mmCIF file of C-alpha atoms in Angstrom:
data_model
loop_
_atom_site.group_PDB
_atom_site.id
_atom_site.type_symbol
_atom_site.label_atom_id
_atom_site.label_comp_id
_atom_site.label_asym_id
_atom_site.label_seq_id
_atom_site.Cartn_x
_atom_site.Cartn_y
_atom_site.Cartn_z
ATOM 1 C CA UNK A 1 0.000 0.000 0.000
ATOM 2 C CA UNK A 2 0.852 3.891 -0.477
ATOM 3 C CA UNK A 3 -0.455 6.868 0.362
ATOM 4 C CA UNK A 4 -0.809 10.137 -1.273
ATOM 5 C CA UNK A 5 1.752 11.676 1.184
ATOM 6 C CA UNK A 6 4.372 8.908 0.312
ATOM 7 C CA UNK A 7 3.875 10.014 -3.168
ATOM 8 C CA UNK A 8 4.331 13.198 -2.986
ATOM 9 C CA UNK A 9 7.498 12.662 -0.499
ATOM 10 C CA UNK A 10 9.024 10.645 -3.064
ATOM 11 C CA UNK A 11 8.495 13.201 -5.493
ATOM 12 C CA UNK A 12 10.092 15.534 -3.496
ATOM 13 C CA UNK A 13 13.161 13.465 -2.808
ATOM 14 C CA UNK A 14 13.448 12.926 -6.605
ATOM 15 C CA UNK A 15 13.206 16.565 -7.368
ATOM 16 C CA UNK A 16 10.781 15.784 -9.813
ATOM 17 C CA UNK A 17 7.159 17.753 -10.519
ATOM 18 C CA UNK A 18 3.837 15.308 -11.308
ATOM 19 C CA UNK A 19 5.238 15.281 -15.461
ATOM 20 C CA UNK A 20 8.343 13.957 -14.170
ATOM 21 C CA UNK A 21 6.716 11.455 -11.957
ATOM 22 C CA UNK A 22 4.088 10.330 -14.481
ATOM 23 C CA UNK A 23 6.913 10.124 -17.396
ATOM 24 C CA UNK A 24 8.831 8.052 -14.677
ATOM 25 C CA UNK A 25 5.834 5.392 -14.052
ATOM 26 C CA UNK A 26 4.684 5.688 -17.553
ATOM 27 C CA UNK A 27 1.307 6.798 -16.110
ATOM 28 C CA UNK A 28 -0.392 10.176 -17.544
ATOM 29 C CA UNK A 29 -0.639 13.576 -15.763
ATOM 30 C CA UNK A 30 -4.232 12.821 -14.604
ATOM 31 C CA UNK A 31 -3.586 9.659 -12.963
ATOM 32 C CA UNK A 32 -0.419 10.799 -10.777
ATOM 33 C CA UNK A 33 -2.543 14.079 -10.311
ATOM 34 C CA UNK A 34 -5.578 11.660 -8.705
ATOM 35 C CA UNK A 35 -3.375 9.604 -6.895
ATOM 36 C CA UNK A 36 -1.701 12.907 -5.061
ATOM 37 C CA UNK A 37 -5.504 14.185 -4.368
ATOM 38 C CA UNK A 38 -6.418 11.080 -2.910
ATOM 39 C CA UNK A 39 -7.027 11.303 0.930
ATOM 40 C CA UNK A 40 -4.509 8.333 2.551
ATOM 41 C CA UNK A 41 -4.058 5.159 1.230
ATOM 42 C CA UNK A 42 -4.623 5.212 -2.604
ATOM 43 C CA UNK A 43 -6.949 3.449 -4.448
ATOM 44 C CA UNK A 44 -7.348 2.610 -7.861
ATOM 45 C CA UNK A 45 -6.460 0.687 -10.630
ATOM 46 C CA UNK A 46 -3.883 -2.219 -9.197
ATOM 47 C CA UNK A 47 -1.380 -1.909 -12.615
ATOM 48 C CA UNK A 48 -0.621 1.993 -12.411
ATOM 49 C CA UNK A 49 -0.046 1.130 -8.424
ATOM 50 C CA UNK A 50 2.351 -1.526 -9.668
ATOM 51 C CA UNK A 51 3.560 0.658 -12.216
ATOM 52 C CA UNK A 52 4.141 3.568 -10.276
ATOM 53 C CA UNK A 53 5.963 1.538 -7.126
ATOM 54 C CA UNK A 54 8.203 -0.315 -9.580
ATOM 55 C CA UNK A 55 9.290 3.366 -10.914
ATOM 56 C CA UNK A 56 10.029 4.489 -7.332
ATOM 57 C CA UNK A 57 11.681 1.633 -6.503
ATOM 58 C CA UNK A 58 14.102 1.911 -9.456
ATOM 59 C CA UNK A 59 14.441 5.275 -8.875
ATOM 60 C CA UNK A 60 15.844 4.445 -5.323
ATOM 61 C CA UNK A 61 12.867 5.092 -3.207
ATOM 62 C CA UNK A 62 12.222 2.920 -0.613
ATOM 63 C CA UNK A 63 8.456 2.840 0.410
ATOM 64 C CA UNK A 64 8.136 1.882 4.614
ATOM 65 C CA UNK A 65 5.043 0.608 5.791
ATOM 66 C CA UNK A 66 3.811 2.017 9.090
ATOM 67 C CA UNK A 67 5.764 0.184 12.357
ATOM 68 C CA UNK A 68 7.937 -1.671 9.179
ATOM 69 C CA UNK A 69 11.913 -1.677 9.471
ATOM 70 C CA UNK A 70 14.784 -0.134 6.879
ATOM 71 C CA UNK A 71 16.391 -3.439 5.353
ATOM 72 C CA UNK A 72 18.220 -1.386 3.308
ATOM 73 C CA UNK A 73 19.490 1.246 5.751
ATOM 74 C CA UNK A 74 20.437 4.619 4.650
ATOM 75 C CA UNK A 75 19.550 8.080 5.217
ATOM 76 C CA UNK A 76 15.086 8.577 4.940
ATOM 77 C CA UNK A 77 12.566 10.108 6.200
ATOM 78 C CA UNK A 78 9.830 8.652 8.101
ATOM 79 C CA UNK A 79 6.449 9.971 9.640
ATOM 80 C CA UNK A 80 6.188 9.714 13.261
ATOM 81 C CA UNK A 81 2.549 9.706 14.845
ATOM 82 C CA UNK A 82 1.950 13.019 15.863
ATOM 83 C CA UNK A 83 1.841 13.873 19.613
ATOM 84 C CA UNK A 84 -1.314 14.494 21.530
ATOM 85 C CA UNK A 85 -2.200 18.839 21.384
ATOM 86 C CA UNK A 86 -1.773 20.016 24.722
ATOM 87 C CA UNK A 87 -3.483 23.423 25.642
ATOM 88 C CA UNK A 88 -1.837 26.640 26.409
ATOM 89 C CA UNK A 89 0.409 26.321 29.509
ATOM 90 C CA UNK A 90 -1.305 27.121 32.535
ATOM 91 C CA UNK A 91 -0.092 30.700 34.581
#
């Protein structure tokens, strides 16, 4: 599975804009453009998923599932669960 934000973080990491990315995967514009929309987890259709994780991949992006180790070590980035809000600090 990947999510919209993994997408776009991968992007990012690649320096590349959605035409890059969708050039990349050998998806169109539209498709990488609905995938980046899409709220969490994307859905959709299962060979332009494969087809856009086989382009990260070769592209050196290594996707990490939530609570999923590094096998391959290196520098990343990861999304930690965001801590609880706490109010403004009491006087």
């Amino acid at each position: 599975m990947i999510t919209a934000g993994q997408v776009r973080a991968a992007r990012a990491l690649l320096g590349l804009d959605q035409r890059g990315l969708a050039e990349l995967a050998s998806l169109s514009l539209p498709t990488i453009q609905r995938m980046e929309a899409s709220d969490g987890v994307i859905r959709g259709n299962v060979d332009s998923l494969v087809k856009l994780i086989g382009a990260l991949s070769a592209a050196g992006i290594e996707l990490i599932g939530d609570g999923a180790i590094s096998a391959a070590g290196g520098r990343g980035v990861r999304l930690s669960p965001r801590p609880p809000r706490s109010g403004p600090a009491a006087p």
